[in-house]
mmCIF file of C-alpha atoms in Angstrom:
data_model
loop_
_atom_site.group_PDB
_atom_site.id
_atom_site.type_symbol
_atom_site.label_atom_id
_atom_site.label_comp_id
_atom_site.label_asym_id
_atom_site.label_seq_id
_atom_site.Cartn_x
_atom_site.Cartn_y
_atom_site.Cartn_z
ATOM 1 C CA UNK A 1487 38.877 117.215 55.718
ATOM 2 C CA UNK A 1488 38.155 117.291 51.942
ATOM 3 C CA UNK A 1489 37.742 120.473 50.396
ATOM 4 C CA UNK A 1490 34.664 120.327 48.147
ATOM 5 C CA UNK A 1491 36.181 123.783 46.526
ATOM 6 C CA UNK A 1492 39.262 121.559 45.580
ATOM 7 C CA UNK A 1493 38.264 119.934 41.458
ATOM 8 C CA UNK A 1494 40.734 117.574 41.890
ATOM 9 C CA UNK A 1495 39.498 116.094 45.418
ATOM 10 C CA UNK A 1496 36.044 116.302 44.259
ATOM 11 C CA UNK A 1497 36.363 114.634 40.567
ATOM 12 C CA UNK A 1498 34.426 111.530 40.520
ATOM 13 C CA UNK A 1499 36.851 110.110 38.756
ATOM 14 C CA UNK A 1500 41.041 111.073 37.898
ATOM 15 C CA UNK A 1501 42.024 113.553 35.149
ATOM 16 C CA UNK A 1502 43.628 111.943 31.757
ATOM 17 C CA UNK A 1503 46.772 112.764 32.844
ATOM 18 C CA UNK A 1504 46.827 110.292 36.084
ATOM 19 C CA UNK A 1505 45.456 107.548 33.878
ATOM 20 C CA UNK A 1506 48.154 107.785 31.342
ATOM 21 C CA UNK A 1507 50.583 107.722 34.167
ATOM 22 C CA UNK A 1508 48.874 104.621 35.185
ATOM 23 C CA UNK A 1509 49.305 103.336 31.745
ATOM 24 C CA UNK A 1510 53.017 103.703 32.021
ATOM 25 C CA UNK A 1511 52.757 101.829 35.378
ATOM 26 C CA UNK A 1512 50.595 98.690 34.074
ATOM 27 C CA UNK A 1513 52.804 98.614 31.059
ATOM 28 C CA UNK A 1514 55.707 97.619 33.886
ATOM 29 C CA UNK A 1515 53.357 95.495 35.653
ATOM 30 C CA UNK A 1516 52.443 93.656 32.157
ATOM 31 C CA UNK A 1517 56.601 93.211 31.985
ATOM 32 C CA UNK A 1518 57.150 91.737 35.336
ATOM 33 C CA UNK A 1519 54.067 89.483 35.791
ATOM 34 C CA UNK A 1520 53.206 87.921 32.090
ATOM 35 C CA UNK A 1521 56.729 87.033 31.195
ATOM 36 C CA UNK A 1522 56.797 84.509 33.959
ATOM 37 C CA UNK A 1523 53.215 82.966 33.840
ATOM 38 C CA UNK A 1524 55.063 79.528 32.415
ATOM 39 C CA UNK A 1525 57.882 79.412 34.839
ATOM 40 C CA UNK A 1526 57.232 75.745 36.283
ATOM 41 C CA UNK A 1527 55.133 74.266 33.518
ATOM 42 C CA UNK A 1528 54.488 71.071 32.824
ATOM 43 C CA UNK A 1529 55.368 70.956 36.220
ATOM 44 C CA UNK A 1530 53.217 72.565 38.498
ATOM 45 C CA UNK A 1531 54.484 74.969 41.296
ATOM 46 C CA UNK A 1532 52.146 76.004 44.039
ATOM 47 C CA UNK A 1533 50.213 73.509 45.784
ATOM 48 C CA UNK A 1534 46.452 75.664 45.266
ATOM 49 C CA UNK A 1535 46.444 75.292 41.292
ATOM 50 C CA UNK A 1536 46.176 71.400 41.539
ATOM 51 C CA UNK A 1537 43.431 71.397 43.913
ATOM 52 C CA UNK A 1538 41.682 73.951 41.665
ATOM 53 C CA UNK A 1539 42.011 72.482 38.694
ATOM 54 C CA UNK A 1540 40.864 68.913 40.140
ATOM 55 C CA UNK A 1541 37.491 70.601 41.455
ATOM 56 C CA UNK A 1542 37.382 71.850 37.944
ATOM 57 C CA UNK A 1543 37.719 68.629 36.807
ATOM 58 C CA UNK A 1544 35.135 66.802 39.714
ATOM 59 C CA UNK A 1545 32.974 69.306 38.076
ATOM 60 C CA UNK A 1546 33.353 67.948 34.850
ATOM 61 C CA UNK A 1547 33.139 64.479 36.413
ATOM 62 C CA UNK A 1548 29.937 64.485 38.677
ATOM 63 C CA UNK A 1549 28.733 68.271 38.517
ATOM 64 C CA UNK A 1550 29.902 69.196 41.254
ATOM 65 C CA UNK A 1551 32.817 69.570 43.490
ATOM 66 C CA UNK A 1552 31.389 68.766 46.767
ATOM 67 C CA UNK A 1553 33.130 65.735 46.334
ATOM 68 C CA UNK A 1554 36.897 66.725 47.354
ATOM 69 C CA UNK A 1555 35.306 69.580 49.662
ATOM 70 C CA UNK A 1556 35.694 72.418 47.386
ATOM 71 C CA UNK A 1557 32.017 73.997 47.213
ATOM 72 C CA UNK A 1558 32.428 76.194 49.301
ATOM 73 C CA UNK A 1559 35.769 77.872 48.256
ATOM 74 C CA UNK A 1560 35.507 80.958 46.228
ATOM 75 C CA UNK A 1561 34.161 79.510 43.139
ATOM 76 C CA UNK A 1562 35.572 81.888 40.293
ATOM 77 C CA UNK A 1563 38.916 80.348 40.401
ATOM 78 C CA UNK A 1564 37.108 76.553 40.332
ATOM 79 C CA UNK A 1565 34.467 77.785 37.600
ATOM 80 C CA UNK A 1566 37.641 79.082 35.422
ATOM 81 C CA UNK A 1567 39.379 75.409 35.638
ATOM 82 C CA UNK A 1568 36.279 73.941 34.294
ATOM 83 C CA UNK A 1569 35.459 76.064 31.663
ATOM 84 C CA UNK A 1570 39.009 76.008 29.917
ATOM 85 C CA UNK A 1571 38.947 72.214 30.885
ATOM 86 C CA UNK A 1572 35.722 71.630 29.338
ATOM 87 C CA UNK A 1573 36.068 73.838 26.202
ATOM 88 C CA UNK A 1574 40.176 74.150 25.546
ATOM 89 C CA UNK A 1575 41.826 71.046 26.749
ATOM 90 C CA UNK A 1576 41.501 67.695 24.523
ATOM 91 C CA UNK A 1577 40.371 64.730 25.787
ATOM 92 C CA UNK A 1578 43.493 62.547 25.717
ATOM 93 C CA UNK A 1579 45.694 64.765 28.189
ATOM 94 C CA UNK A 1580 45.915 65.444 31.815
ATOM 95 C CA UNK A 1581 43.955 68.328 33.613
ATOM 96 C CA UNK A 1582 46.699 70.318 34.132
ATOM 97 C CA UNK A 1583 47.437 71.433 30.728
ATOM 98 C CA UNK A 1584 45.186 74.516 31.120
ATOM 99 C CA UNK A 1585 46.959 76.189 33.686
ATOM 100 C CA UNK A 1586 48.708 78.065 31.426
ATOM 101 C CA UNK A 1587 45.423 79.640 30.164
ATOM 102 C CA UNK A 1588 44.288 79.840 33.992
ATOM 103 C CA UNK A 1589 47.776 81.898 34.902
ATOM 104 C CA UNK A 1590 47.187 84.168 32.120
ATOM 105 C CA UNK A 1591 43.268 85.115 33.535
ATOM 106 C CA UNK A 1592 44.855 85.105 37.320
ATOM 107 C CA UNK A 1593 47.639 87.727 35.820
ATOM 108 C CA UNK A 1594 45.078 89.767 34.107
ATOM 109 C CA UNK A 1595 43.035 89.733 37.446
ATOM 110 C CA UNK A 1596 46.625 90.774 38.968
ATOM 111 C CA UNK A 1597 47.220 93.415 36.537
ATOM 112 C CA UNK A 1598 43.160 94.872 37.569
ATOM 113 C CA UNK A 1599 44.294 95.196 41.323
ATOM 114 C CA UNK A 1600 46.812 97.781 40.301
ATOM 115 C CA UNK A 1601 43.895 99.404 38.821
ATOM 116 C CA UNK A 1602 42.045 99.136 41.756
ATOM 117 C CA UNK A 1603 44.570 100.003 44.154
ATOM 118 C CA UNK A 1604 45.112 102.954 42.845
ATOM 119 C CA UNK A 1605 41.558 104.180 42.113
ATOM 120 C CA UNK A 1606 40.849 103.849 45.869
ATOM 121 C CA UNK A 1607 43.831 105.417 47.229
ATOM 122 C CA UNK A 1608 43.084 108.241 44.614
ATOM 123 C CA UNK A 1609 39.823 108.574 46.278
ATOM 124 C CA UNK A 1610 40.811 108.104 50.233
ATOM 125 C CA UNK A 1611 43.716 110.915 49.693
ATOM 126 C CA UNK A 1612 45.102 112.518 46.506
ATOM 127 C CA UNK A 1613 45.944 111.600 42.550
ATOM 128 C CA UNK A 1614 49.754 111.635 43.559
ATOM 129 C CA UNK A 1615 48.910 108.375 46.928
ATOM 130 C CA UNK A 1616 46.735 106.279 43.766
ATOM 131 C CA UNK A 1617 50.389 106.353 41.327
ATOM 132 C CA UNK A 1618 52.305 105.597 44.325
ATOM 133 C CA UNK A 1619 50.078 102.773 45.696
ATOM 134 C CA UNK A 1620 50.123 101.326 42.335
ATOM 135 C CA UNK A 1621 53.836 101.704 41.628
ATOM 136 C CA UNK A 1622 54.243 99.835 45.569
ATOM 137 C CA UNK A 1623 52.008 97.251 44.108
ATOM 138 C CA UNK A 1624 53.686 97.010 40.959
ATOM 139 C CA UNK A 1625 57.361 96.214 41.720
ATOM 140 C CA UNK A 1626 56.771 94.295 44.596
ATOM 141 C CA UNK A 1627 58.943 90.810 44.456
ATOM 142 C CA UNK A 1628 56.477 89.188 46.624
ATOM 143 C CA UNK A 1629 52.991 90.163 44.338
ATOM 144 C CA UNK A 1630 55.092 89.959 41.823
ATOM 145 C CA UNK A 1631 55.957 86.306 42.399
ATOM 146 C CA UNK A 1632 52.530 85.273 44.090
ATOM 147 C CA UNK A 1633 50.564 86.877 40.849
ATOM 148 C CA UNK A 1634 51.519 84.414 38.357
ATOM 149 C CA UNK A 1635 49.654 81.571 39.807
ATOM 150 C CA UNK A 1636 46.529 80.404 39.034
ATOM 151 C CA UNK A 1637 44.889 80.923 42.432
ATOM 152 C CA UNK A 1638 41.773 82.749 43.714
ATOM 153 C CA UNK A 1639 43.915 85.227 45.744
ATOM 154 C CA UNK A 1640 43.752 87.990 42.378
ATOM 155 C CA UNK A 1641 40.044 87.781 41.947
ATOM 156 C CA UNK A 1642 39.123 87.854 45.655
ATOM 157 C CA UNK A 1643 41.866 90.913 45.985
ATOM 158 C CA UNK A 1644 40.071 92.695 43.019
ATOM 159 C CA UNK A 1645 36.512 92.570 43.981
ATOM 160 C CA UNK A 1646 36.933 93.284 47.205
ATOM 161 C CA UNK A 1647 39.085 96.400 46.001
ATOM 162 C CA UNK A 1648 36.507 97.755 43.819
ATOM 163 C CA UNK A 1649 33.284 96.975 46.340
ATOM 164 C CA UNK A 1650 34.960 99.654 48.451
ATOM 165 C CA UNK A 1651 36.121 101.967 45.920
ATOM 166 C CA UNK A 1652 32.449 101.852 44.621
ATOM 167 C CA UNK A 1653 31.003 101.932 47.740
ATOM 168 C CA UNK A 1654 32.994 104.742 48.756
ATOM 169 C CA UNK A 1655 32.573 107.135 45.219
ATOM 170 C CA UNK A 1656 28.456 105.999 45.944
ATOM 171 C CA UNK A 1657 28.597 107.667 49.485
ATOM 172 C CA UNK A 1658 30.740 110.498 48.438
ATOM 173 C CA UNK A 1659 28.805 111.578 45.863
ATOM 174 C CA UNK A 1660 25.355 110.421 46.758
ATOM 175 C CA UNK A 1661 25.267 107.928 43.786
ATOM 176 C CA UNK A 1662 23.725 105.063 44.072
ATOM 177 C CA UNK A 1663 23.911 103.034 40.982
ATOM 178 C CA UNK A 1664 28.065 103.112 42.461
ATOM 179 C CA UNK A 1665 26.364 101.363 45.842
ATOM 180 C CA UNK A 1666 24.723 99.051 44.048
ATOM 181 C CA UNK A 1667 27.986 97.927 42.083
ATOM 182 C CA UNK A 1668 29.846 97.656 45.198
ATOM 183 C CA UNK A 1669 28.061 95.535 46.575
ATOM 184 C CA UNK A 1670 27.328 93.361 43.358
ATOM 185 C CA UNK A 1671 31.051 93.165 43.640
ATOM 186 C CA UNK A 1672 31.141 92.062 46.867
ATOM 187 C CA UNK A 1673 28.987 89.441 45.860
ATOM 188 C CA UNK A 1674 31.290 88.583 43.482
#
């Protein structure tokens, strides 16, 4: 059980000092995850990004892409291929030269789950379990690795992280603009 007594347990959100700690952590993060986003480029690595990136470009195509069966697929990863398709990449070369750009939106997306991670840890138990959950999240080989692609996974992590951390700090503390945004980012 909480104690409502306790400041620390009852801030609605972390003192500066846990958020410059968290600095130093995303600074690491920023180290591992955008120094690799090229890795495999021209060449493309994971077999999501292609499939992506070809909705992106059956949207350019027909306005759609119902055609390769992609509709119904989380559509922020899809809507990013088109827009740096249809405003970034020149006419004359093939669809995936904007990956690049795509890897460096997934790894930003990436870099927001530590965020996230630790924000709701923070609130479930103590300042101390939201630094460790985002150090565990930080150096992990496996996120490490699996961030730099240019899939849905880091969006879909992310706003399903924050729709419980808001939904959560909206119960807690009887705020309901908080409900509101987690569920707007369940949406999402």
């Amino acid at each position: 059980m909480i104690n409502p007594s306790n400041n620390v347990a009852a801030a609605l959100l972390p003192p500066r000092w846990w958020w410059a700690a968290l600095s130093v952590i995303l600074l690491l993060a920023g180290a591992l995850r955008y120094t690799g986003y090229n890795f495999s480029l021209p060449y493309i690595d994971h077999v999501d990004e292609p499939a992506y990136n070809i909705a992106g470009r059956m949207m350019i195509d027909s306005g759609s892409a119902m055609p390769i069966g992609m509709q119904g697929y989380p559509p922020g990863i899809v809507t990013i291929n088109y827009a740096l398709m249809r405003f970034f990449q020149a006419p004359d070369t093939p669809p995936g030269t904007v990956i690049w750009m795509v890897r460096l939106i997934s790894i930003t997306f990436s870099m927001a789950v530590i965020v996230a991670i630790a924000l709701l840890a923070y609130r479930i138990a103590t300042p101390m379990a939201g630094l460790i959950a985002a150090a565990a999240w930080t150096v992990a080989p496996l996120l490490v690795e699996h961030s730099r692609y240019g899939t849905a996974d880091s969006f879909v992590t992310f706003f399903t992280l924050i729709a419980l951390f808001s939904t959560l700090t909206g119960t807690r503390f009887n705020r309901e603009g908080w409900i509101f945004t987690g569920l707007g980012s369940a949406l999402l």
